Tab-separated table of C-alpha atoms in Angstrom:
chain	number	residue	atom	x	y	z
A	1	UNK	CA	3.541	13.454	-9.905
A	2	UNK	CA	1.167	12.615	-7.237
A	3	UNK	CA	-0.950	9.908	-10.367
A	4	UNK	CA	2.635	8.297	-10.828
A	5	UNK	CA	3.322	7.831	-7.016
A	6	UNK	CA	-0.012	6.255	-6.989
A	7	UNK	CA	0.666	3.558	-9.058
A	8	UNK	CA	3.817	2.072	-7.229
A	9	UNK	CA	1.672	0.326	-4.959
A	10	UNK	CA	-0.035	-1.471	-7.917
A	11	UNK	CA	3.359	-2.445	-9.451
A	12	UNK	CA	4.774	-4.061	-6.277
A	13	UNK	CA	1.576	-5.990	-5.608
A	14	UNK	CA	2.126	-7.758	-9.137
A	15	UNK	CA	5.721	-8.602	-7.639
A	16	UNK	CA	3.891	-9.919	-4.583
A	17	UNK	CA	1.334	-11.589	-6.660
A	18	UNK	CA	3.972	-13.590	-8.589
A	19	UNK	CA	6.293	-14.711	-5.930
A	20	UNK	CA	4.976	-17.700	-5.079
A	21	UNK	CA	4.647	-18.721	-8.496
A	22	UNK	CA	8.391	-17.989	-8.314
A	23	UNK	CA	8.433	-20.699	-4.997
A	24	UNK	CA	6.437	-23.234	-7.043
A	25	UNK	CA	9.269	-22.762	-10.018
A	26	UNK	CA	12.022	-23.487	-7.522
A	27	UNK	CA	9.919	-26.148	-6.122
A	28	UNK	CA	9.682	-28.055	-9.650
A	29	UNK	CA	13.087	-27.519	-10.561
A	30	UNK	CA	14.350	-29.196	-6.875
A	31	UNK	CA	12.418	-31.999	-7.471
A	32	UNK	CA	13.979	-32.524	-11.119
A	33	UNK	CA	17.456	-32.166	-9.020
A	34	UNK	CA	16.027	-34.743	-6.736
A	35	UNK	CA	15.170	-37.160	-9.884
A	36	UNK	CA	18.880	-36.777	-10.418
A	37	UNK	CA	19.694	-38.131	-7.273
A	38	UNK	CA	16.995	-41.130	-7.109
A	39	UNK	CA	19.961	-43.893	-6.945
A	40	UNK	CA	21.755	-42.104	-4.557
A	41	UNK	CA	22.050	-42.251	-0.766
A	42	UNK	CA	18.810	-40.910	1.173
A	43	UNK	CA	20.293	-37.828	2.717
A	44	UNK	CA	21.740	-36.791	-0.993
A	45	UNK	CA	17.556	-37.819	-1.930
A	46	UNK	CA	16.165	-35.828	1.478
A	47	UNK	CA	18.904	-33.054	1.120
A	48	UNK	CA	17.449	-32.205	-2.785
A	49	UNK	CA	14.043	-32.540	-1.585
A	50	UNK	CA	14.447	-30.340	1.477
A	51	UNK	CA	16.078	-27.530	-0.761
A	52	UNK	CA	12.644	-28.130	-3.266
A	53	UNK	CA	10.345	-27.034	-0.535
A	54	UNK	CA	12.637	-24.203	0.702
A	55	UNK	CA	12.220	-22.383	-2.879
A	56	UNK	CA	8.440	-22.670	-1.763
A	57	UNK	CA	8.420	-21.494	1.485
A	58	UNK	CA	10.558	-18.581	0.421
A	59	UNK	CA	8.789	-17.649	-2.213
A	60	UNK	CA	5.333	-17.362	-0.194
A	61	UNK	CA	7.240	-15.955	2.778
A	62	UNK	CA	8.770	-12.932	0.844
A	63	UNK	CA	5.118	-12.355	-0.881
A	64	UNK	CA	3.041	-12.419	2.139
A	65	UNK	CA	5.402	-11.153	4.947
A	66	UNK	CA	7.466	-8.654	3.178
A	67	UNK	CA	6.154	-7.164	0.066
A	68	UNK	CA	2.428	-7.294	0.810
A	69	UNK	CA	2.997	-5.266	4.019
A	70	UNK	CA	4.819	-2.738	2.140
A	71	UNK	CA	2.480	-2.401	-0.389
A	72	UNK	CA	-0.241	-1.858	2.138
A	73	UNK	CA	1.872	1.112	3.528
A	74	UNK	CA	2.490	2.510	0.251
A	75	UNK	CA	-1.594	2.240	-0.151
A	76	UNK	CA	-1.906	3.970	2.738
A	77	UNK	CA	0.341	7.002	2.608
A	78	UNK	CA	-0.866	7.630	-0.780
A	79	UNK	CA	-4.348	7.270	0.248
A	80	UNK	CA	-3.485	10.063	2.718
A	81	UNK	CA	-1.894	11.677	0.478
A	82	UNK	CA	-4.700	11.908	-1.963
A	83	UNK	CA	-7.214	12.974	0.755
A	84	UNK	CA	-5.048	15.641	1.236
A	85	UNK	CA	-4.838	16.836	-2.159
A	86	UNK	CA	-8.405	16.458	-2.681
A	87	UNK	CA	-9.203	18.827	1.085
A	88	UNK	CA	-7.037	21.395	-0.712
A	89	UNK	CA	-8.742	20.520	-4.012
A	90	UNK	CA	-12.415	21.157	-3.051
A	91	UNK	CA	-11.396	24.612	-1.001
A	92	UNK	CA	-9.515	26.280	-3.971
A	93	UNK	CA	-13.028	25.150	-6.395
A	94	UNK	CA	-15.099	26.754	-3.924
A	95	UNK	CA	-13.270	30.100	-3.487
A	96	UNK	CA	-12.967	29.833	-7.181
A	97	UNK	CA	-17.100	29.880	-7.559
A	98	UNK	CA	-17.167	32.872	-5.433
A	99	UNK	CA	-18.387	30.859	-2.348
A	100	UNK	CA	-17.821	32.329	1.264
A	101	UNK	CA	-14.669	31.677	2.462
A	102	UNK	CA	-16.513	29.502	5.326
A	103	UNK	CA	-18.267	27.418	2.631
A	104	UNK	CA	-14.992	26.956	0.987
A	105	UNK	CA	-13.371	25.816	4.477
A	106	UNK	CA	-16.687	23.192	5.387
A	107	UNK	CA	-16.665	21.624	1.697
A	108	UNK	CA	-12.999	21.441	2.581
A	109	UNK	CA	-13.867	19.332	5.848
A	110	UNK	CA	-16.167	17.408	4.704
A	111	UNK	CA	-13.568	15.557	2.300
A	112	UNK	CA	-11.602	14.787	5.495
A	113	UNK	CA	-11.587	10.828	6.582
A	114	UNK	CA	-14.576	10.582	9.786
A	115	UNK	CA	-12.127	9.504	12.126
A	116	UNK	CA	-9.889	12.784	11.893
A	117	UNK	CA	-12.963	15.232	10.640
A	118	UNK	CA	-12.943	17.855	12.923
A	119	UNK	CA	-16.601	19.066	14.054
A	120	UNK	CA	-18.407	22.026	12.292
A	121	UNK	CA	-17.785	24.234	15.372
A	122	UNK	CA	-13.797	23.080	16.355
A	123	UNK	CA	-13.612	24.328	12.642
A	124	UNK	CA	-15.332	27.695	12.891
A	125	UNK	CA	-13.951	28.308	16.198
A	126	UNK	CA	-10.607	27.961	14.765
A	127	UNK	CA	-11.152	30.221	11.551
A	128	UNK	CA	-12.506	33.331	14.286
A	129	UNK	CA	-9.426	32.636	16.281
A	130	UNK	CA	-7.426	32.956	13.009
A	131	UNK	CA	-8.641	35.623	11.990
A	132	UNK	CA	-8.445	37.802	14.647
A	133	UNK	CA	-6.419	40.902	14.318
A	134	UNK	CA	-3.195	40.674	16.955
């Protein structure tokens, strides 16, 4: 359903929320690694410590350039989506009062985002068009 869909978005932000938590794990454990290696040579000590901060950078890399953008997306397709649903929504309520069919159609365009809203007459212009007999 389109309520289920909707909350995808939510559950993948969590994921993108906790990743670098995730980084900061890996971090901690490759510096316990690194303790390991303390009376070692210095590449064994910079090789563990380079491998600590990877597990950070790749854990705030995948949050912030993979997931978030996708979760964005996902926002906005369902927040078309939704609009959508909601257009529809308001034109079936209106013919269901018993409103004029062009009521019904401007209550309908009203609930359409101001960027794509087409104007009152584009609108009515297109329903006479419509409705002409062919």
């Amino acid at each position: 359903s389109h309520a289920s869909e909707a909350r995808a978005p939510d559950a993948m932000q969590a994921i993108a929320d906790a990743l670098p938590a995730v980084g900061i794990v890996a971090c901690v454990l490759g510096i316990i690694v690194t303790m390991g290696h303390i009376g070692g040579a210095a590449s064994e000590i910079g090789m563990a410590i380079g491998n600590a901060l990877v597990g950070t950078f790749l854990g705030v890399m995948v949050a912030y350039v993979v997931v978030n953008p996708v979760v964005k997306a996902l926002q906005l397709r369902n927040g078309s989506a939704s609009q959508y649903l909601s257009c529809i929504r308001n034109a079936i309520e209106c013919g269901a009062r018993g409103e004029p069919p062009m009521n019904a159609v401007e209550f309908a365009r009203r609930n359409i985002d101001p960027e794509l809203r087409p104007t009152f007459s584009e609108v009515n212009k297109a329903v006479k068009e419509r409705g002409k007999v062919k």
